[in-house]
Every structure is written in C-alpha cells, then in structure tokens.
Coordinates of N, CA and C in Angstrom, one line a residue:
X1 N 133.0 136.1 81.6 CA 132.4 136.1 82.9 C 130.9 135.8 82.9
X2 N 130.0 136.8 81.8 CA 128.6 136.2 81.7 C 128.2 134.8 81.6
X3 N 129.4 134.5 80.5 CA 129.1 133.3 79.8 C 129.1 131.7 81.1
X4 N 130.4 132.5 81.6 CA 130.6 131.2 83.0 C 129.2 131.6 83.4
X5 N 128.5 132.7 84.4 CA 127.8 132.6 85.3 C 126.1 132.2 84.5
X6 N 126.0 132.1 83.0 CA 124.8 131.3 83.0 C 125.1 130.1 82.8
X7 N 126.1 129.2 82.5 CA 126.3 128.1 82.1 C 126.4 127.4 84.1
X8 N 126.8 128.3 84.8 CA 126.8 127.6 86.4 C 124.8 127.3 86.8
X9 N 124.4 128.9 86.0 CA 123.0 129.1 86.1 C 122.2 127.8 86.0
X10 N 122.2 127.3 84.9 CA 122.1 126.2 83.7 C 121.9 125.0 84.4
X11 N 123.1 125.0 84.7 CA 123.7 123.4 85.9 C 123.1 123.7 86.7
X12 N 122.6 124.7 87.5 CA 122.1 124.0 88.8 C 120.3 124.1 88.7
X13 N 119.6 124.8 87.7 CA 118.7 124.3 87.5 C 118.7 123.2 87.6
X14 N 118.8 121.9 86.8 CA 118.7 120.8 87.3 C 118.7 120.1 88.5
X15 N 119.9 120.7 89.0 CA 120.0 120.3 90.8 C 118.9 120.5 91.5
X16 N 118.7 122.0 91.1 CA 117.1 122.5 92.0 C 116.5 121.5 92.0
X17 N 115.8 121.7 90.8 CA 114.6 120.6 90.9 C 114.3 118.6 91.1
X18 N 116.0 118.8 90.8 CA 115.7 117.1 91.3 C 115.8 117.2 93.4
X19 N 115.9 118.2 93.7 CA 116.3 118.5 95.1 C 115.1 118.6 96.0
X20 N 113.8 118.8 94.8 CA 112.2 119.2 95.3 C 111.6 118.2 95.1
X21 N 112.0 117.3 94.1 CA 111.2 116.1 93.8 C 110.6 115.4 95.2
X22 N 109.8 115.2 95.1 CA 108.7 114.5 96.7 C 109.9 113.0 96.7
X23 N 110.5 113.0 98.2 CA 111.3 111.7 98.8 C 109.7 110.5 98.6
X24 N 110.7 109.4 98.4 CA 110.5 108.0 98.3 C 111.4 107.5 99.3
X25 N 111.0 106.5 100.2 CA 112.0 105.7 101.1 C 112.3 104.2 100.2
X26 N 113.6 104.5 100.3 CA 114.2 103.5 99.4 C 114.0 101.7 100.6
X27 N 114.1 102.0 101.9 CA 114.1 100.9 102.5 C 113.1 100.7 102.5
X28 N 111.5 101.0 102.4 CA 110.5 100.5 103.0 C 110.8 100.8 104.4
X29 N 109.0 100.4 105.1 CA 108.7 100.9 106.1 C 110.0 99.5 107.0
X30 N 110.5 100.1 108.2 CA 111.2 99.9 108.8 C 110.7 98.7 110.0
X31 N 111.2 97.3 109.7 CA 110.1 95.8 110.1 C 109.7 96.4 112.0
X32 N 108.5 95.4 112.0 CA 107.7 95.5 113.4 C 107.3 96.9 113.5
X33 N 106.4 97.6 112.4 CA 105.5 98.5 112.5 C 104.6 98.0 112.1
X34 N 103.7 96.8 112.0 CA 102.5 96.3 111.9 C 101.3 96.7 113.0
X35 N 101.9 96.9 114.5 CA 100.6 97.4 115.1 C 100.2 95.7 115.7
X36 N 100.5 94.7 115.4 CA 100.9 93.2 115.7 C 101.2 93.6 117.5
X37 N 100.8 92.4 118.0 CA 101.4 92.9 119.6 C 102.5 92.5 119.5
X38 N 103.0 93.7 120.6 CA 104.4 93.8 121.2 C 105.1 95.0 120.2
X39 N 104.2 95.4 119.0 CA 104.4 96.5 118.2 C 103.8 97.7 117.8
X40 N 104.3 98.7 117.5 CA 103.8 99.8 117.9 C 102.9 99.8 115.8
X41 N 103.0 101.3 115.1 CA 103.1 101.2 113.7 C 103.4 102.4 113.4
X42 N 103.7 103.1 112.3 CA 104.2 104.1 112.1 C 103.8 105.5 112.4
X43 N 102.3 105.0 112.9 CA 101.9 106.3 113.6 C 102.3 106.8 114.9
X44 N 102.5 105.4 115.8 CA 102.5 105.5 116.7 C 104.4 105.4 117.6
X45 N 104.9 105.2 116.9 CA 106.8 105.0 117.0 C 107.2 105.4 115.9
X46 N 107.6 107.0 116.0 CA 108.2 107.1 114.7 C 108.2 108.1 113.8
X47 N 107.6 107.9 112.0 CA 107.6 108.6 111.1 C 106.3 109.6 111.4
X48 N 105.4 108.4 110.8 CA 104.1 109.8 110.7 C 103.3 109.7 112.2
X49 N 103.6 110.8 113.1 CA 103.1 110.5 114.0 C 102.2 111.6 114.3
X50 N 101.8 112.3 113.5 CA 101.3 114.0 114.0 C 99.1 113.5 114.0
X51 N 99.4 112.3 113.4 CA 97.8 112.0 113.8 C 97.5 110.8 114.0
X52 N 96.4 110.5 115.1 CA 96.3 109.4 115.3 C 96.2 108.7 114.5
X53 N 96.3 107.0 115.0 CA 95.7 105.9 113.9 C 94.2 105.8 113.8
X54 N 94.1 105.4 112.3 CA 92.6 105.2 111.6 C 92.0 106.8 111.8
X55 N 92.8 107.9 111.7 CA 92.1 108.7 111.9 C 91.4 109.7 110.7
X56 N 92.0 109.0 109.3 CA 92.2 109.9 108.0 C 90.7 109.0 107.6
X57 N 90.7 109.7 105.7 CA 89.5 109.5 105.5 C 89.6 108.2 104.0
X58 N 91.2 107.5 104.5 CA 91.4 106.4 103.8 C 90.6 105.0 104.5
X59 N 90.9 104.1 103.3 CA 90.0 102.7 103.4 C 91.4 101.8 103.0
X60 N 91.3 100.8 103.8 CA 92.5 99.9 104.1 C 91.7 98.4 104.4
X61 N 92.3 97.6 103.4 CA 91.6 96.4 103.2 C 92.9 95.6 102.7
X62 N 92.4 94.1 103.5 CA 93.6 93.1 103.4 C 92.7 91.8 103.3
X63 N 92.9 91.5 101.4 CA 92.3 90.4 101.0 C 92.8 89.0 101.0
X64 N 91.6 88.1 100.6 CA 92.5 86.7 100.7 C 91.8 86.1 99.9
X65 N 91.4 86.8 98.7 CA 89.6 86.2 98.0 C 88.7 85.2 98.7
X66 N 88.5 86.1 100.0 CA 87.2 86.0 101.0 C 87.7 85.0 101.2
X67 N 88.9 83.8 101.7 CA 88.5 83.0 102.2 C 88.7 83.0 103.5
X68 N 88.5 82.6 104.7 CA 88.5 82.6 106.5 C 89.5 81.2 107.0
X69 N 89.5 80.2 106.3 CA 90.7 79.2 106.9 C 91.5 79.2 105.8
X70 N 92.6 77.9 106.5 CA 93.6 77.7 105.6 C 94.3 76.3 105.6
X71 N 94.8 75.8 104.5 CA 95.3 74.4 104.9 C 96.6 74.1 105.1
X72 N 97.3 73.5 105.8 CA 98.6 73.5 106.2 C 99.6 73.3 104.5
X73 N 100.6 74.0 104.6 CA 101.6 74.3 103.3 C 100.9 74.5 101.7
X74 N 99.4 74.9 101.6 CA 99.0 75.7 100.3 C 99.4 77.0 100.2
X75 N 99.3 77.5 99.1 CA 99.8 79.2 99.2 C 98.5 79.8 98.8
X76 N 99.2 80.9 99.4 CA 97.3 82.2 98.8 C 97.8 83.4 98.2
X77 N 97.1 83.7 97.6 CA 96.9 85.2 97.1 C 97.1 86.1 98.7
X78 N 97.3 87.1 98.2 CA 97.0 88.1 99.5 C 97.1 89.4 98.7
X79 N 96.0 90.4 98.8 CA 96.0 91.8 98.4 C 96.0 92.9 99.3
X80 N 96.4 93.7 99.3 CA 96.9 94.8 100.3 C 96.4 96.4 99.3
X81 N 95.0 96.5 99.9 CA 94.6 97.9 99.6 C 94.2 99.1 100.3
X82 N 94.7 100.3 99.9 CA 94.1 101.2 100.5 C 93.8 102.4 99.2
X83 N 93.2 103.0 100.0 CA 92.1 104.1 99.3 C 92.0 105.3 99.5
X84 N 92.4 106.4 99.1 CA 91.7 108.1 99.5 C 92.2 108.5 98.4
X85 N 91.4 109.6 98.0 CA 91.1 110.3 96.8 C 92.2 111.3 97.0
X86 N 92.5 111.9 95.2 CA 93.9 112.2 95.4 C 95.0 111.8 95.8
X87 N 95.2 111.4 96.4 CA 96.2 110.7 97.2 C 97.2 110.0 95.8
X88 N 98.6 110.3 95.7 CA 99.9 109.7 95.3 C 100.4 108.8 95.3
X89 N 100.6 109.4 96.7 CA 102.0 108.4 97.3 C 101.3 107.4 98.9
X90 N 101.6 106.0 99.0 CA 101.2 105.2 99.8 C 102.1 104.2 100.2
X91 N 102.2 103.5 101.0 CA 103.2 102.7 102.2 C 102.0 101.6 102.9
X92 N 103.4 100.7 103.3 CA 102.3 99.4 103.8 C 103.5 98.6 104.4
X93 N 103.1 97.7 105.6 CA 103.7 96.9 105.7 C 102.7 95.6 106.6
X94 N 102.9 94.2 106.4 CA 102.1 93.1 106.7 C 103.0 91.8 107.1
X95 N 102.5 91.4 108.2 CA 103.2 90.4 109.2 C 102.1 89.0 109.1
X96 N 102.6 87.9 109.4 CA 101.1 87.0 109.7 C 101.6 85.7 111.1
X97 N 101.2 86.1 112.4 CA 101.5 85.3 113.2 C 100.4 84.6 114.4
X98 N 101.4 83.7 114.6 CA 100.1 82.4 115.1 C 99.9 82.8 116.3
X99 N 98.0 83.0 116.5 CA 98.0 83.7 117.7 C 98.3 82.9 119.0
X100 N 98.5 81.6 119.4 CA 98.3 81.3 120.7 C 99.8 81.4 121.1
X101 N 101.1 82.1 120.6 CA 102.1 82.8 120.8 C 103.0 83.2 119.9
X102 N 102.4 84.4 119.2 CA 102.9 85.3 118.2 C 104.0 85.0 117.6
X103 N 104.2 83.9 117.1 CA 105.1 83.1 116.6 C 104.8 83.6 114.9
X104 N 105.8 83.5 114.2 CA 105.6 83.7 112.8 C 105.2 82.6 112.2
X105 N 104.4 82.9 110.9 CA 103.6 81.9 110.6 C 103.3 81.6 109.6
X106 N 103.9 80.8 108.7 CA 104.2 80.6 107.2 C 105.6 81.6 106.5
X107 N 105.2 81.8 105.8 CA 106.4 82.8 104.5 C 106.0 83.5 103.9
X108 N 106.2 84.4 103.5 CA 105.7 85.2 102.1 C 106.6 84.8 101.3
X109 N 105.7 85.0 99.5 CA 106.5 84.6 98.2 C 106.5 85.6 97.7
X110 N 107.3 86.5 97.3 CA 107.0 87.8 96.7 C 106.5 87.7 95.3
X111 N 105.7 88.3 94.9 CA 105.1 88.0 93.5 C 105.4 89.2 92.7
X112 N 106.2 90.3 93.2 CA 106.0 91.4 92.4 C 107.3 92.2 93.2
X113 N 108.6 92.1 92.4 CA 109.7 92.5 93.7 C 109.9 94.0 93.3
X114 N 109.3 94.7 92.1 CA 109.2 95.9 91.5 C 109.0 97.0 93.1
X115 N 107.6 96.7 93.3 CA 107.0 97.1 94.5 C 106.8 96.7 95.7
X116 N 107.7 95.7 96.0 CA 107.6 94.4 97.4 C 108.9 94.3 97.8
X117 N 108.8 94.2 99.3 CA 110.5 93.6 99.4 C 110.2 92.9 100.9
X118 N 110.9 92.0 101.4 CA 110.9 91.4 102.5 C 111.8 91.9 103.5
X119 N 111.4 92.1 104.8 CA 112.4 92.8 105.9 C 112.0 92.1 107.0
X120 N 113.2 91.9 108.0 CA 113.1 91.1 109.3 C 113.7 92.4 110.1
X121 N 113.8 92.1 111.3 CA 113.9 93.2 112.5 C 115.4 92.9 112.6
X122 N 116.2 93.4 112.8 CA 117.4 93.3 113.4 C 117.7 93.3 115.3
X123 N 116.5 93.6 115.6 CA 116.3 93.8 117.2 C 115.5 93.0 117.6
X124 N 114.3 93.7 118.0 CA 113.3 93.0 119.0 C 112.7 92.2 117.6
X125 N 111.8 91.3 117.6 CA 111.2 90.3 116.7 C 112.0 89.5 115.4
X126 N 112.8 89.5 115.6 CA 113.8 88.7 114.7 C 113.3 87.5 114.4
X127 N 112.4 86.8 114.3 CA 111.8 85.7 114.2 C 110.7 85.8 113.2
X128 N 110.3 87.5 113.1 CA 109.0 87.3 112.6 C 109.6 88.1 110.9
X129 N 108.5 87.7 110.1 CA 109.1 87.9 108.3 C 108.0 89.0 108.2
X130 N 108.1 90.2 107.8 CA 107.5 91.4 107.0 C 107.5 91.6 105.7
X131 N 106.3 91.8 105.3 CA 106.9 92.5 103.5 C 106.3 93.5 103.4
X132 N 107.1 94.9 102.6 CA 106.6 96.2 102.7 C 106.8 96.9 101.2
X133 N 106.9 98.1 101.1 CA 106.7 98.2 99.9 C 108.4 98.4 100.0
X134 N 108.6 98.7 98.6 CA 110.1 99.3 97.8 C 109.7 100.8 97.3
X135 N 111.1 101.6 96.9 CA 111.0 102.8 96.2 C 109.9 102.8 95.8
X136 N 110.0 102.2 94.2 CA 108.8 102.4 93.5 C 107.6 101.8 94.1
X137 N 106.8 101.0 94.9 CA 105.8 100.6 95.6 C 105.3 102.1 96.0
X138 N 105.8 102.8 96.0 CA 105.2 104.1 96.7 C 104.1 104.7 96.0
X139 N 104.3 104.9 94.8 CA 103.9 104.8 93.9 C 102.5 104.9 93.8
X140 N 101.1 106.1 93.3 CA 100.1 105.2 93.7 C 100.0 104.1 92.2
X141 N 98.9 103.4 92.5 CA 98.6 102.0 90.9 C 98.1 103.5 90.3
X142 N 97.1 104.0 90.7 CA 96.1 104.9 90.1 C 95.8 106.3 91.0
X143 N 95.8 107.2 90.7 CA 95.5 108.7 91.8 C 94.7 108.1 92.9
X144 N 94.9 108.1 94.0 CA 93.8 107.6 95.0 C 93.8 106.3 95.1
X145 N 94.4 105.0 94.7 CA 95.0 103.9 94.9 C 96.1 103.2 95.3
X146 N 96.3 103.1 96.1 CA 97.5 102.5 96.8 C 97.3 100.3 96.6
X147 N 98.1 99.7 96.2 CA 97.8 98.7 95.8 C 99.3 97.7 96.1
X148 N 99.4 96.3 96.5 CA 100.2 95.2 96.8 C 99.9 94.1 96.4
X149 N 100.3 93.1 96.1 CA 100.0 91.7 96.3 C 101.4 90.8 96.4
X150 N 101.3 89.9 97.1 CA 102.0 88.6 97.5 C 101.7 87.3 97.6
X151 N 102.1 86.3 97.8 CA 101.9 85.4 98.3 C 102.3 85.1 99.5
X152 N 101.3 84.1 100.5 CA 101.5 83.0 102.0 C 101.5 82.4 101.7
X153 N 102.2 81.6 102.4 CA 102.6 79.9 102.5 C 102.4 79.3 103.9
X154 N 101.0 78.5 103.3 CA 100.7 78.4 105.2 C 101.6 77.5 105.5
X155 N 101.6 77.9 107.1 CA 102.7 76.7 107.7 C 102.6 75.2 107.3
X156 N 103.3 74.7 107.3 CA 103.2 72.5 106.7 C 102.4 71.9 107.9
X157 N 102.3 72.5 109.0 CA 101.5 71.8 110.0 C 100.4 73.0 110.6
X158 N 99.5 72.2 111.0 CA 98.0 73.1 111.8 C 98.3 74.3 113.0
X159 N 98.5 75.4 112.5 CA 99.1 75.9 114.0 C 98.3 76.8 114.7
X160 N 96.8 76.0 114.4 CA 95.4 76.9 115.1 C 95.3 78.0 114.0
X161 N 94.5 79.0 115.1 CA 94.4 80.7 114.3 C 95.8 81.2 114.1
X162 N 95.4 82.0 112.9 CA 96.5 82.9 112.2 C 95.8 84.1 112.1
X163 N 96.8 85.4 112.5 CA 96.3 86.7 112.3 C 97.3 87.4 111.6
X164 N 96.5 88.4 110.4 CA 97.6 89.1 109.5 C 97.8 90.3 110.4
X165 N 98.5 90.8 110.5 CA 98.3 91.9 110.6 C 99.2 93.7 109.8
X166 N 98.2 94.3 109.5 CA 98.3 95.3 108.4 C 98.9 96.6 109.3
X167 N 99.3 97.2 108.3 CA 99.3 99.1 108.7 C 99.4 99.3 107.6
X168 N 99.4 100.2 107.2 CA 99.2 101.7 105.4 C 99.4 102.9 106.3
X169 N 100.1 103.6 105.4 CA 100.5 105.1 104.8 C 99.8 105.8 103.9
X170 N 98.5 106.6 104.3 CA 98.6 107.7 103.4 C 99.3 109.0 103.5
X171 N 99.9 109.3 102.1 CA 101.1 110.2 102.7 C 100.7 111.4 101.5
X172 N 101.0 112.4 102.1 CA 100.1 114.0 101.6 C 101.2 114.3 100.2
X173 N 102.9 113.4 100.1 CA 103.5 114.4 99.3 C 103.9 115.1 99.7
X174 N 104.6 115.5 100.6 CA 104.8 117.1 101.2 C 106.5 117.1 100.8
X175 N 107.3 115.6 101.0 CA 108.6 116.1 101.0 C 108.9 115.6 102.5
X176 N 108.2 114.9 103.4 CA 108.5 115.0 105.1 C 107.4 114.0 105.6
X177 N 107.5 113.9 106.6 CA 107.1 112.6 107.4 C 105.5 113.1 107.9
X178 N 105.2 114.3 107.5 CA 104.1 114.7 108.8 C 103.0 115.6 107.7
X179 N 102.1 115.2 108.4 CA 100.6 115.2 107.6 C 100.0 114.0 107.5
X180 N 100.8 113.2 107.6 CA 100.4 111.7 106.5 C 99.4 111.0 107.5
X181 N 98.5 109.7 107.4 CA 97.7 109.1 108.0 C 97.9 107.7 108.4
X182 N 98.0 107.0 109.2 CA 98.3 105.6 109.2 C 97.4 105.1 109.6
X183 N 97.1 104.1 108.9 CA 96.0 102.7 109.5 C 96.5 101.3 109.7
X184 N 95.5 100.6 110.3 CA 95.6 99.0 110.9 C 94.5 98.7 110.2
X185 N 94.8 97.5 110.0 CA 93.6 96.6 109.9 C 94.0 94.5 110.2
X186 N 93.2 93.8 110.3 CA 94.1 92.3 110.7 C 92.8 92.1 110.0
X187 N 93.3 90.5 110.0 CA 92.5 89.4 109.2 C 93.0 87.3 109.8
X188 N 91.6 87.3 110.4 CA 92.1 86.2 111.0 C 91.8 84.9 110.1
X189 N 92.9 83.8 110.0 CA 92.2 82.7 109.2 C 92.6 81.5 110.5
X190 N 91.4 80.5 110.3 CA 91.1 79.6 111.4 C 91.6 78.2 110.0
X191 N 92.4 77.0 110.8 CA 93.0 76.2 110.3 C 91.5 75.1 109.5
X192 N 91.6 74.9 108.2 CA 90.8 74.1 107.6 C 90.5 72.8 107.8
X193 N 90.2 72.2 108.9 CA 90.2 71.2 109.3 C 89.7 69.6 108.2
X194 N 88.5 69.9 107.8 CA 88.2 69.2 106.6 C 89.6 69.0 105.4
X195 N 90.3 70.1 105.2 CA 91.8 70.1 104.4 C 92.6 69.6 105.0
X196 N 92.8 69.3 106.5 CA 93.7 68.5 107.0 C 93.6 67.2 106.7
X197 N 92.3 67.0 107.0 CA 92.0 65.4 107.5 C 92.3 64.8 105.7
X198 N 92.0 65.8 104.8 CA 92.2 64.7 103.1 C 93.6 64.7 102.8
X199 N 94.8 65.7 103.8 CA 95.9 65.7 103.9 C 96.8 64.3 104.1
X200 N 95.7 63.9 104.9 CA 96.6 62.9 105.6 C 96.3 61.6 104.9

C-alpha cells in the first residue's frame, strides 16, 4: 500500500508542474485585433483588457528599413518590435490596408513559420490577411525583447497610401489574460511614383 501511494505520489508530480507551466496560445492573436478601423485590439475586445491601450512602459515599433513608399508588386522586409525589460512572453498581430477604402493590400510571405502564422477572420473582415505570432512566437528573442519579421508584397498596381497597422502584447506570465499591456502603432507608405513610371 506505501509502495502504490508513492509511486501515484511520483506520477503526479509531473502532472503538477506541467499544469503551472505559464499558457502559450497555440492560435495566435485572434484576426481583426489590429486596432485598423472598424477594429477594436486586444485591449480593447477581449483578452487583455484590464489596462488601457499604450498604457505600459513597452516600446512597439514597425520597421520597413526606413523606407516611406512603395512600388507596385516588390516585396519588403517588415520587422515587428517591441520592448520592456524583463518581460518573457509577447504577442503581435499586423494587417496592411489601402486607405481610401480599407481594402486589403498586398500579401504577406511568411519568412519564419516557427514564430509566424497567417489568419483571416471568419466573420466581419474576411477579405483582410493578418499575420500573428504562433506557440512558440511567444517566446521572448531575448528577456525584454519581443521580436517578428515577414515579408509584403506590394499590390501589382498603385493603390495610393497604404497603412500597416500594428498591436503587441506585453504579457506579465501570470498564467491568464490580465495584467498584460497592449499597444498600436501604424506606418504609412505613399505609392513610389518615380518606380511606377520605370515600371512601365
């Protein structure tokens, strides 16, 4: 009888502790939480809602190596960072649509599917393409770094301004949805006109 009740002992030690391990969302952030119009973002419908947006003491930046236009069907870099010390665990999700009617706007190429995955809405915005993190994307690169990259593919034809638009998770580790921080940020690129005209 001892013998059974340490060997039960034994076994569920392990259960314990894989039961505490800090949750990862295996879907990624759930599409049209960008904060994009006609959308809310995770702070504000939803998961981490217990503090306002931009309200933490993270830094959220959405690169394109500085450039401001773009030429119809080249592809770009795109980097997706955020920032706060100590910090683990981090979330993201990024949309890019053409502003004179929020129409989706190029593609993304995933360059990294470890930590990237693509999601469309099943409801309202079905038209527009998202890419967010995966399980492991959660991940920070480094304590206090939260880190992404992808590719865009600008549209094949000139479709005016284009705006990205960003949200990030910083998330405390707790095991739960609440404490964590959410930010916005966008980035507008204006159509390269000079790259059109050598287009043609």
């Amino acid at each position: 009888m001892i013998k059974r009740t340490i060997y039960l002992t034994l076994l569920a030690i392990p259960l314990f502790l894989m039961a505490k391990l800090p949750e990862k969302s295996s879907a990624g952030a759930p599409a049209a939480h960008t904060g994009a119009p006609g959308e809310g973002n995770c702070g504000t419908i939803g998961c981490h809602d217990d503090n306002s947006t931009n309200s933490g003491n993270a830094i959220l930046n959405v690169d394109m190596n500085a450039i401001n236009n773009y030429i119809p069907g080249k592809i770009y870099p795109i980097n997706i960072r955020i920032t706060e010390p100590s910090v683990e665990r981090f979330g993201f999700q990024l949309v890019a649509l053409v502003n004179s009617d929020t129409s989706n706007a190029g593609n993304f190429l995933l360059t990294d599917v470890v930590r990237t995955q693509l999601v469309k809405s099943q409801y309202q915005f079905q038209n527009r393409e998202y890419v967010t993190y995966t399980y492991d994307g959660t991940d920070a690169v480094n304590t206090g770094l939260g880190e992404w990259t992808v590719n865009w593919k600008a549209p094949v034809t000139n479709q005016g301004a284009i705006t990205f638009y960003a949200s990030a998770v910083s998330a405390n580790d707790d095991e739960s949805d609440k404490g964590d921080h959410v930010y916005t940020k966008s980035l507008i690129l204006q159509p390269n006109y000079k790259g059109i005209e050598l287009q043609k």
